[in-house]
Coordinates of C-alpha atoms in Angstrom, one line a residue:
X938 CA 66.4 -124.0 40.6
X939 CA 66.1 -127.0 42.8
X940 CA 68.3 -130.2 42.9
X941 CA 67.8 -132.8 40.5
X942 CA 66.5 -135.8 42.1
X943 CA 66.6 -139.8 40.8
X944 CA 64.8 -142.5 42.1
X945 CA 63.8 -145.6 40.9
X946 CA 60.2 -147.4 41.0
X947 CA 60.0 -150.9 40.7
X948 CA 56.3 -151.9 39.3
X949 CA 55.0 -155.4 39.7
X950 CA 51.8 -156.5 37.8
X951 CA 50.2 -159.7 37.8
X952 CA 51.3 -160.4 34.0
X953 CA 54.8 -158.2 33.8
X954 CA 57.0 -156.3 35.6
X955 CA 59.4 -152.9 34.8
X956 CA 61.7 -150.6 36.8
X957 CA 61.0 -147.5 36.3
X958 CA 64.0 -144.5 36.2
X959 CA 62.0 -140.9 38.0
X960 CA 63.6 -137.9 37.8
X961 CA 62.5 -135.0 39.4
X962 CA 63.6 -131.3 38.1
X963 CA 62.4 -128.1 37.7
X964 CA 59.2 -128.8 39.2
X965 CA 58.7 -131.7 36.6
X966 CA 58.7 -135.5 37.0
X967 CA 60.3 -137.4 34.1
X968 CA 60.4 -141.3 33.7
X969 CA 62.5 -143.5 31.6
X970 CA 61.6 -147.4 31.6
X971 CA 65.5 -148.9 32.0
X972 CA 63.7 -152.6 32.5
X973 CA 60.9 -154.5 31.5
X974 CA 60.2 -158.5 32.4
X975 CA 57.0 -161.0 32.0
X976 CA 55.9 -162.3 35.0
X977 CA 54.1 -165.5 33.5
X978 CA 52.2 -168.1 36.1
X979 CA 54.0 -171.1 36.5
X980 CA 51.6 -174.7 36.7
X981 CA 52.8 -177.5 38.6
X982 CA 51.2 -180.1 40.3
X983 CA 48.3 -178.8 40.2
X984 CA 48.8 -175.8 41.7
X985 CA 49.9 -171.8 40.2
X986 CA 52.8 -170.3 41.7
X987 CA 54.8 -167.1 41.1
X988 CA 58.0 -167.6 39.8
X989 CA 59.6 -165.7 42.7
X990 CA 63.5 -166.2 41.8
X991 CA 63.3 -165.6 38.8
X992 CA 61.6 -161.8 39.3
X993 CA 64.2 -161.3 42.1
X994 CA 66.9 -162.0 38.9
X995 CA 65.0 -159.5 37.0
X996 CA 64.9 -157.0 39.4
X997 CA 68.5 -156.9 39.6
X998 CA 69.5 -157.1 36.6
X999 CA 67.5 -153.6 36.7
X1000 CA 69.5 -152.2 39.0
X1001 CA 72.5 -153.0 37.0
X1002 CA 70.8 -151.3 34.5
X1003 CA 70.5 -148.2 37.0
X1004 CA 73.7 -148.3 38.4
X1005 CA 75.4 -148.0 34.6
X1006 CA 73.2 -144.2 34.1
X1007 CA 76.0 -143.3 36.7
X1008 CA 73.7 -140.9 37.9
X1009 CA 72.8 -140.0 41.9
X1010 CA 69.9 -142.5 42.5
X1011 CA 68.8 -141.7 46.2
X1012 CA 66.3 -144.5 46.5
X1013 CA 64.2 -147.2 45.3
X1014 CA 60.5 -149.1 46.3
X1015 CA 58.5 -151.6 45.1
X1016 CA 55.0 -151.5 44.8
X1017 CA 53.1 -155.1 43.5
X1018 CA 49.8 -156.8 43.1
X1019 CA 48.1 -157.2 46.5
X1020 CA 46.7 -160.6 48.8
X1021 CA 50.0 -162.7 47.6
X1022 CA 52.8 -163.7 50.4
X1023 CA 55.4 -166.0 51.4
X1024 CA 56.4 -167.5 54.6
X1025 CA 59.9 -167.9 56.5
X1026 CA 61.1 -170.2 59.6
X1027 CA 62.6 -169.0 62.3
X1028 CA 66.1 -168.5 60.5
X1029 CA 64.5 -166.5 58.1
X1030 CA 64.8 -168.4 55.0
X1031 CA 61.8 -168.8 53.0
X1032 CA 59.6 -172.0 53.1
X1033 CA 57.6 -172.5 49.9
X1034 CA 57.3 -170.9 46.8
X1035 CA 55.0 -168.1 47.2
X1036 CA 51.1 -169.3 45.3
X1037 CA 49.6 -167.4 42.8
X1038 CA 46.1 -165.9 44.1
X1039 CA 44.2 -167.3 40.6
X1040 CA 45.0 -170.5 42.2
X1041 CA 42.2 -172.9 42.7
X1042 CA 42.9 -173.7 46.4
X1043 CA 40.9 -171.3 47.9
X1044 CA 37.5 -173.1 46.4
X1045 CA 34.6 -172.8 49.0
X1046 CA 37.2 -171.4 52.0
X1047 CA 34.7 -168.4 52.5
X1048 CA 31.8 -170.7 52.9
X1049 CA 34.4 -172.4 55.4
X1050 CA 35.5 -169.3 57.5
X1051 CA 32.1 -168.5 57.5
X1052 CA 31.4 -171.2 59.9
X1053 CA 34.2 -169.8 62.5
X1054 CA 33.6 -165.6 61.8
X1055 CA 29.9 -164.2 60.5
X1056 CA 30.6 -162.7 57.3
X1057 CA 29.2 -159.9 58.6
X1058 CA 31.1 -159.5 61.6
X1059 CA 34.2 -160.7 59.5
X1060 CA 33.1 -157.3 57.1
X1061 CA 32.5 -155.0 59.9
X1062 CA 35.7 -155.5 61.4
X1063 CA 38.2 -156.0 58.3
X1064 CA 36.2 -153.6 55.9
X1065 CA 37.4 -155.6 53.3
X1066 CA 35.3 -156.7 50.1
X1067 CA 34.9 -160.6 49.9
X1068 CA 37.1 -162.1 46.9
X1069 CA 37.7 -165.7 47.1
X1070 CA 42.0 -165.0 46.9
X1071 CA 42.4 -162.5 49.7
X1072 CA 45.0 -163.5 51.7
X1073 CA 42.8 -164.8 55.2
X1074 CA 41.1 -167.2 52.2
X1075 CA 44.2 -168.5 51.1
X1076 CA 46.0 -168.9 55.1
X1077 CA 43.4 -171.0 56.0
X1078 CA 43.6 -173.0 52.3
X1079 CA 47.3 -173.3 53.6
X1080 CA 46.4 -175.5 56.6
X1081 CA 45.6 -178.5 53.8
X1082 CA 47.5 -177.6 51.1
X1083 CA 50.7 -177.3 53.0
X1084 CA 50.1 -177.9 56.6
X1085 CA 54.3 -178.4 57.6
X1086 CA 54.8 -175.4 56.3
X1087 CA 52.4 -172.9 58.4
X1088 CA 53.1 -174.8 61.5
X1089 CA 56.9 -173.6 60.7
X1090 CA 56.0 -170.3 59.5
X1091 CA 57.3 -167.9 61.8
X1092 CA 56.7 -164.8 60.0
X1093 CA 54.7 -163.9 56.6
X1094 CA 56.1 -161.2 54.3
X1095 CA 53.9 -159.8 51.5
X1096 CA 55.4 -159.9 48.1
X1097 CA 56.9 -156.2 48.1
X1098 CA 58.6 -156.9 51.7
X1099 CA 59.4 -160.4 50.3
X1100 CA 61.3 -158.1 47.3
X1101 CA 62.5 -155.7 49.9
X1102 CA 64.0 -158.1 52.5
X1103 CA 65.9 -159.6 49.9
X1104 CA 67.5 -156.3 49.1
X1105 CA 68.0 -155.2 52.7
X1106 CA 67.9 -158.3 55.2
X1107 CA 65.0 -155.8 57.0
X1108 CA 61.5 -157.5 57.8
X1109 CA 58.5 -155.0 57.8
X1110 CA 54.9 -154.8 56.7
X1111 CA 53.3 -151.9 55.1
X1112 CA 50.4 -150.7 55.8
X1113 CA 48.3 -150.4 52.5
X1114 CA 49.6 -154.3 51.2
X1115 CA 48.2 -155.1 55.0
X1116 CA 45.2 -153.8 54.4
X1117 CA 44.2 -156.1 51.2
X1118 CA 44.8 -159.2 53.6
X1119 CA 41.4 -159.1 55.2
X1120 CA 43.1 -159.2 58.6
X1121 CA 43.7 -155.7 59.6
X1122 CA 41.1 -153.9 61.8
X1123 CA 39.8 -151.3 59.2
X1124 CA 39.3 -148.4 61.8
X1125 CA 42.5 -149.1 64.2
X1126 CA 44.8 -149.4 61.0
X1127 CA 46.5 -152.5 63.1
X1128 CA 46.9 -155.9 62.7
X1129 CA 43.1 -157.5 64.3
X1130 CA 45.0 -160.0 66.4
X1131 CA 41.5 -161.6 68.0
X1132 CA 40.2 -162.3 64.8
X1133 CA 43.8 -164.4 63.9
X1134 CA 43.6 -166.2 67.1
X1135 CA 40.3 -167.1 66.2
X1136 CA 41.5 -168.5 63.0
X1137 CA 44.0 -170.5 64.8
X1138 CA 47.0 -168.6 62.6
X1139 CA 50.2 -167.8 64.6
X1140 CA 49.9 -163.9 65.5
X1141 CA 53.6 -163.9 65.8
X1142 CA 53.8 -164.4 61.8
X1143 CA 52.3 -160.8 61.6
X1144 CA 55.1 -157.8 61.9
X1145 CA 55.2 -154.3 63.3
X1146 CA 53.0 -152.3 60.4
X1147 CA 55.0 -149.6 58.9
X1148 CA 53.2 -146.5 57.2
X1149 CA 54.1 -145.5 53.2
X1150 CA 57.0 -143.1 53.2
X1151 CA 59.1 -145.0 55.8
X1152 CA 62.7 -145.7 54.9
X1153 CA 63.3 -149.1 55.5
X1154 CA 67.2 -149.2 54.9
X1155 CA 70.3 -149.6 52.9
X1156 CA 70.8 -152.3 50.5
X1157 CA 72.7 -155.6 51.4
X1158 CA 76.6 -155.1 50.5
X1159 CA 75.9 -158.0 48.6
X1160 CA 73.5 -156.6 46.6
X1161 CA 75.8 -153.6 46.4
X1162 CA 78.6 -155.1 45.1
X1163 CA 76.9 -157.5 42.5
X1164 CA 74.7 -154.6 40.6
X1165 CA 77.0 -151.4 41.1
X1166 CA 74.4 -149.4 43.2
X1167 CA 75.5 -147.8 46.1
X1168 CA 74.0 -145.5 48.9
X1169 CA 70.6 -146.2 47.4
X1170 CA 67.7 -146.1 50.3
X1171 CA 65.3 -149.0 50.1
X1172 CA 61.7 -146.8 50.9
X1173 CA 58.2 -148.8 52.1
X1174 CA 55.6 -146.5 49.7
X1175 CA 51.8 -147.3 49.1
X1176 CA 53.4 -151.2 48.1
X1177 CA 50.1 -151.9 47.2
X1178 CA 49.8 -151.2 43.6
X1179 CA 46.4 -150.0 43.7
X1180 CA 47.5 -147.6 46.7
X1181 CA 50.6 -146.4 44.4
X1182 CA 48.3 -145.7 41.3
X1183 CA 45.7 -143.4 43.1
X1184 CA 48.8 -141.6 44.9
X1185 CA 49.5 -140.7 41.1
X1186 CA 46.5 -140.0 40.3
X1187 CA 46.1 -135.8 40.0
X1188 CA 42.3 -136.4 41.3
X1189 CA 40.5 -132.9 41.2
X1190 CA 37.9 -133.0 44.0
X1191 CA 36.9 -135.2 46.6
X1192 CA 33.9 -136.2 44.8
X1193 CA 36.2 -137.5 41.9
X1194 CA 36.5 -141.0 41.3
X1195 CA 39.9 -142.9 40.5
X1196 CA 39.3 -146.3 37.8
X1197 CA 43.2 -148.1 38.1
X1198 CA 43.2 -149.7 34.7
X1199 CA 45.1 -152.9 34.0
X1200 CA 44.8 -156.3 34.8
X1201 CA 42.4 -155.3 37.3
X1202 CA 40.1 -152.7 37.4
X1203 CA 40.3 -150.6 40.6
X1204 CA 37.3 -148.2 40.9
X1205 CA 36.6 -146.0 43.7
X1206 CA 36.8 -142.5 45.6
X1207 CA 39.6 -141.6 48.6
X1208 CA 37.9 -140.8 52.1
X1209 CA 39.3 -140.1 55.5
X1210 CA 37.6 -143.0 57.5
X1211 CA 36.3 -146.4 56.4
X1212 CA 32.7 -146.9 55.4
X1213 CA 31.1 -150.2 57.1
X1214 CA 27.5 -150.3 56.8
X1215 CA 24.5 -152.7 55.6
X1216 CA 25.0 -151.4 52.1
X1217 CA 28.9 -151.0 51.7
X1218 CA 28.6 -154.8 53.0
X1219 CA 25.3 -155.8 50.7
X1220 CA 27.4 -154.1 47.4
X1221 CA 30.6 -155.4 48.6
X1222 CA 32.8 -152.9 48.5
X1223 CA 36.6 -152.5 49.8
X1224 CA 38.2 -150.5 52.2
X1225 CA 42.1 -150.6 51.7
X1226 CA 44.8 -148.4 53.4
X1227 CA 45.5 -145.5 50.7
X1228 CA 48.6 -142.9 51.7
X1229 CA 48.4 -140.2 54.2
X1230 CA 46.3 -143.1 56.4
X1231 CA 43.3 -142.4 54.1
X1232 CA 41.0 -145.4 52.9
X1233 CA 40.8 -146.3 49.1
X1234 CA 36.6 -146.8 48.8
X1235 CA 36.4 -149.4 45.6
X1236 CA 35.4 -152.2 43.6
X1237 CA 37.5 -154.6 42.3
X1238 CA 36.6 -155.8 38.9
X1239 CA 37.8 -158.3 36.5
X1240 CA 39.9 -156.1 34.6
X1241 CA 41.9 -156.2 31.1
X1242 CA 43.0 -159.5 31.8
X1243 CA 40.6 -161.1 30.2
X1244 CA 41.5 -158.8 27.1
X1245 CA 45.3 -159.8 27.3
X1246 CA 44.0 -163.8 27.0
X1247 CA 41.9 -163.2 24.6
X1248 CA 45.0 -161.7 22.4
X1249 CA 46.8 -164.7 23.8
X1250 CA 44.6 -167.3 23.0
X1251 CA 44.0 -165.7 19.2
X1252 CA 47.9 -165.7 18.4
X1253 CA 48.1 -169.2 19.7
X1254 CA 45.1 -170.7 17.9
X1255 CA 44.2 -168.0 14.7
X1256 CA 46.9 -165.3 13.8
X1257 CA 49.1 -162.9 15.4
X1258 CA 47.2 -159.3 16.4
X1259 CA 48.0 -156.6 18.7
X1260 CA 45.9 -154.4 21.0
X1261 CA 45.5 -151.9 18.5
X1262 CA 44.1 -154.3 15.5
X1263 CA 41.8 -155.5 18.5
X1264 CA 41.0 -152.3 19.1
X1265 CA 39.7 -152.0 15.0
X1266 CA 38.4 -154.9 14.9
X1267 CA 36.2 -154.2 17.9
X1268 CA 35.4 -150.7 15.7
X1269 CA 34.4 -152.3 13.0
X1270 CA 32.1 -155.5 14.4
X1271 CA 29.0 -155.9 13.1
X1272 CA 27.4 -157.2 16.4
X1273 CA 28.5 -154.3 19.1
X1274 CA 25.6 -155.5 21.6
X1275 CA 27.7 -159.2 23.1
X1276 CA 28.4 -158.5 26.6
X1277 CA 29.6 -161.2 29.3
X1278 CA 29.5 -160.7 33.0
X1279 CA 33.3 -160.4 33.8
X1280 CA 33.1 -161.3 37.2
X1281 CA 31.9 -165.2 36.6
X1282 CA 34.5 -167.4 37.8
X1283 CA 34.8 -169.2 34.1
X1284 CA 36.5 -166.1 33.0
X1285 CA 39.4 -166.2 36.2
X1286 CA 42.1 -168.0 34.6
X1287 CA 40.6 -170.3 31.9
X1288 CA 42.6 -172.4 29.3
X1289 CA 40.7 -170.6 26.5
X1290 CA 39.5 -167.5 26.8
X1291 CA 37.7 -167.5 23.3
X1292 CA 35.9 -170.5 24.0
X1293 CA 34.4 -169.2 26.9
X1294 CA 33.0 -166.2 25.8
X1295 CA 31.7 -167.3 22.8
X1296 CA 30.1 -170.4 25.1
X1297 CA 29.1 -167.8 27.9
X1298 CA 27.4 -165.7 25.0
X1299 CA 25.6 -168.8 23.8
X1300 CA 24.5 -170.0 27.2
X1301 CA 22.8 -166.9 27.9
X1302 CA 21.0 -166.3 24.8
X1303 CA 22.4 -163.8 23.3
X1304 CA 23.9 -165.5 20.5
X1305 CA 27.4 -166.7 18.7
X1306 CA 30.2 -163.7 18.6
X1307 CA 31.9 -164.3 15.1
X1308 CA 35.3 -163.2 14.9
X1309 CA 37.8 -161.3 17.1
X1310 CA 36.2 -158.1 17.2
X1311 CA 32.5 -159.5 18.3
X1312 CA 34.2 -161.2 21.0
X1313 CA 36.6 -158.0 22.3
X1314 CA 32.9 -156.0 22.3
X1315 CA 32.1 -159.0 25.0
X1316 CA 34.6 -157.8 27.0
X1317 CA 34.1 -154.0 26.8
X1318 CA 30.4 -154.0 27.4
X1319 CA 31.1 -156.7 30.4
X1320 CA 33.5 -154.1 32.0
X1321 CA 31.9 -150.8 31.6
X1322 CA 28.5 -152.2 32.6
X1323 CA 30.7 -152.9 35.6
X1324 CA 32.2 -149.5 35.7
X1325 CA 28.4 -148.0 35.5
X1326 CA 26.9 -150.0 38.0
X1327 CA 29.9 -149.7 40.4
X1328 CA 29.9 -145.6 40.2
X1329 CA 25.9 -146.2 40.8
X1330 CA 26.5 -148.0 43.9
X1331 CA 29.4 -146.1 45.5
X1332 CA 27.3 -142.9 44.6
X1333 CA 24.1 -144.5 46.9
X1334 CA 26.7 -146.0 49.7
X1335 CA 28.8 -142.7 50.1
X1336 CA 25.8 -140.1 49.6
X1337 CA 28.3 -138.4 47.2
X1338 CA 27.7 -137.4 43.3
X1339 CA 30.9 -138.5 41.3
X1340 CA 32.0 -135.3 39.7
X1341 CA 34.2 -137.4 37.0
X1342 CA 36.2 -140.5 36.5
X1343 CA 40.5 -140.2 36.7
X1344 CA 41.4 -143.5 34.8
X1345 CA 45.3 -144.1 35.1
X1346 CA 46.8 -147.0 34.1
X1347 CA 47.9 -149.2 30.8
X1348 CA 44.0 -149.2 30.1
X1349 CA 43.8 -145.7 29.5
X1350 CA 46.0 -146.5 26.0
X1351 CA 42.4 -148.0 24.8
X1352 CA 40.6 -145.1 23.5
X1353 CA 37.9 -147.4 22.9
X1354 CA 38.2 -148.4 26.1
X1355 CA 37.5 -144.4 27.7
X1356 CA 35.1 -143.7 25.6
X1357 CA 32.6 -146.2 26.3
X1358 CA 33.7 -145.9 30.0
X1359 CA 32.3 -142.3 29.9
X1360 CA 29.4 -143.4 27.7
X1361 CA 28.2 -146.0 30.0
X1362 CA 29.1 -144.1 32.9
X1363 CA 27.7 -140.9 31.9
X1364 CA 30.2 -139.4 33.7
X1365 CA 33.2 -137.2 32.6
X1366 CA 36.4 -139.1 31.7
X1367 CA 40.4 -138.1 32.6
X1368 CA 42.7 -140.3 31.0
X1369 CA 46.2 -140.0 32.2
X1370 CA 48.6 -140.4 33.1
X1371 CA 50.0 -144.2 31.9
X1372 CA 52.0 -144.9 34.8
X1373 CA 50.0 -144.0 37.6
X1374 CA 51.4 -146.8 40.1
X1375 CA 54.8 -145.4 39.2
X1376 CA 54.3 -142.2 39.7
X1377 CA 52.7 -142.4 42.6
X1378 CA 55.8 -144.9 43.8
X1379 CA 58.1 -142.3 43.2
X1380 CA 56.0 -139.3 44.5
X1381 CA 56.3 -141.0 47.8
X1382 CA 59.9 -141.7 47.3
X1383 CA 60.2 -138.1 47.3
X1384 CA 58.3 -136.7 50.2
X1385 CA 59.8 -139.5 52.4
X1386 CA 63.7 -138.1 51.3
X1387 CA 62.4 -134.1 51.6
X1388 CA 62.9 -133.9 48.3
X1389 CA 58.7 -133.0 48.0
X1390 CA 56.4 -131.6 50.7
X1391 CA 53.7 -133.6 50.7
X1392 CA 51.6 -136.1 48.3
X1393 CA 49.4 -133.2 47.1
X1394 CA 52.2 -131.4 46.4
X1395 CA 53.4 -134.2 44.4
X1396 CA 50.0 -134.3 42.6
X1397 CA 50.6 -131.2 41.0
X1398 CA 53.9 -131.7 40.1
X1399 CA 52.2 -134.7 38.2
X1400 CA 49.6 -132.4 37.0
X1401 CA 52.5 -130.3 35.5
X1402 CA 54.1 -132.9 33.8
X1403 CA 51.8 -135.4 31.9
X1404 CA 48.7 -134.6 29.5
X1405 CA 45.6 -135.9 30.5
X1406 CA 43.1 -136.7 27.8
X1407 CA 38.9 -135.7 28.5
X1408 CA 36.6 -137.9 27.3
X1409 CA 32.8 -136.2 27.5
X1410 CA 29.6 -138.7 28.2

């Protein structure tokens, strides 16, 4: 019988946030959700920002939250969305409220930074899928949106450092939140400091890279005496939540593929080395830092985002539903066939998410969707079309036959949602668990404190603990 271990994960997604209480015994993981927040855009002049103080509230009221279990909590981590940063002077007090990457100031910067760096050469080195908000897009959108504060920007946190300096006073950058930047050198797994320069950014703003399952540090006395946690250690995991997700992921084979189903959809397979070739460049596919130093392989994909604003913009403007009478009404439309491409910019962050699927529909011949469950079909046949031409590609790229699909993630709730994932996939389906990027947060947590020998190790113990549903082609 071993020791009974706590930890807590802290979980940031584009649209909420939760901590997450792990507890580790008898070989088993168990979680228990002590905090939950929204994490809603905020619109002003123009421009979308996080709401940065306000999360930073929520996050400790968590830990008040924690601290009143009055149980041994040996550490805590933050994992978060990826690209998204804020910038401090050289007293180390933030300058700017940190922008949210749907914002429109990156328009035509990779047409832009294409005159300085060959997109090619800008692939080859960074390994990194072009996306219009990656953080390199949005530095040099910087220099005109708020020029006075990069030139006194003397060091750039990601938001899960951001999070974690606050708790600790300790600067660091991690290395798979690094990696989604566009401005590490793929193979090296280090910052590519020529490629800065040539941007004309400050190196100096760019920290010492630390690796997933480093402890970082104690929390501030302040922080210590305002919550009612104590001896807790502050632990740098995969803070990307993409990384944390496919940590907690109980993948079977190397040949299996990993779909991280949320707001985004994250689909690819775990290798050893980056892949940066004619075709991993012509498809435009990603190489971020995974744990262990491995590379996550994927394609990001407009995800259930466009779902969750479709449910908004129906309460708002019709009548109250949930997922689940989504879900039936999607069951029971009598058009199933609508499908809209989900990566067109119109469906990024519109004002009405009805209005433009029903107009993209129209524009493209296909008809008009009537009613909510017409228009959710839209969305499922726009993202699994995705899904099957995504495994298609990474299957040609890689030279390796996809064995079956581990979907993780909030998505995985949609039964719907799996089963036409492994119908237009024609691929084997494994749905679970849930709470992928928490598991995997903690799962690190664990090997970096002894408590667990290594990820693997932590896979099974995942394995052991949650169900995991099979959906057949």
């Amino acid at each position: 019988m071993g020791e009974t271990v706590y930890n807590l994960a802290f979980d940031f997604g584009a649209s909420s946030g939760r901590m997450v209480l792990c507890k580790l015994e008898d070989g088993k993981l168990e979680l228990e959700e002590l905090h939950r927040f929204p994490n809603p855009e905020v619109r002003i002049g123009g421009h979308i920002y996080w709401d940065l103080f306000r999360l930073y509230y929520e996050m400790k009221q968590g830990l008040k939250k924690a601290a009143a279990k009055k149980v041994p909590i040996q550490s805590l981590a933050v994992d978060t969305w990826g690209v998204d940063y804020g910038l401090f002077d050289k007293d180390g007090n933030l300058i700017g409220t940190p922008v949210n990457y749907r914002d429109s100031r990156t328009d035509g910067v990779i047409d832009e930074i294409a005159e300085v760096i060959p997109l090619e050469e800008l692939y080859n080195r960074t390994g990194i899928e072009f996306m219009y908000f990656n953080t390199i897009f949005q530095l040099w959108a910087e220099k005109k949106m708020r020029p006075v504060i990069l030139d006194n920007a003397k060091r750039l946190l990601f938001m899960p450092e951001l999070f974690g300096y606050f708790l600790t006073g300790i600067m660091y950058t991690e290395y798979t939140f690094a990696s989604t930047s566009q401005l590490l050198d793929a193979r090296k797994r280090e910052w590519d400091y020529e490629l800065i320069e040539r941007l004309g950014l400050n190196k100096e703003m760019f920290g010492d890279i630390v690796m997933p399952g480093t402890i970082i540090g104690d929390l501030l006395p302040e922080v210590e005496e305002e919550t009612g946690l104590h001896g807790v250690k502050v632990i740098a995991v995969g803070s990307h939540d993409t990384a944390s997700a496919v940590a907690g992921a109980p993948l079977e084979s190397d040949d299996a593929a990993f779909l991280s189903c949320g707001t985004w959809s994250l689909l690819g397979m775990v290798l050893d080395e980056p892949i940066l070739n004619e075709a991993s460049y012509k498809y435009n596919y990603t190489n971020e830092g995974s744990i262990d130093g491995k590379i996550q392989f994927l394609k990001n994909i407009n995800g259930l985002w466009i779902m969750q604003n479709l449910r908004r913009n129906w309460c708002e403007f019709e009548k109250e539903v949930s997922f689940p009478d989504i879900i039936r009404e999607a069951r029971a439309a009598k058009r199933k066939d609508f499908t809209i491409k989900v990566k067109d910019p119109r469906f990024t962050a519109p004002l009405n998410m009805m209005k433009e699927i029903v107009a993209y529909c129209q524009e493209t011949g296909q008809g008009t969707p009537e009613g909510l469950g017409e228009m959710a079909m839209a969305i499922y046949n726009g993202l699994t079309d995705e899904y099957r031409k995504s495994i298609q590609y990474m299957e040609e790229i890689t030279g390796k036959t996809v064995s079956c699909i581990n979907m993780v993630g909030g998505g995985i709730q949609d039964e719907l949602l799996c089963e036409l994932t492994a119908k237009a996939t024609g691929k084997r389906v494994m749905a679970g668990p849930t709470e992928g990027s928490v598991l995997g947060n903690s799962i690190v947590q664990l090997v970096a404190m002894g408590a667990v020998e290594s990820v693997q190790a932590g896979r099974e113990i995942i394995r052991n603990s949650f169900d995991v549903k099979v959906y057949e082609p």
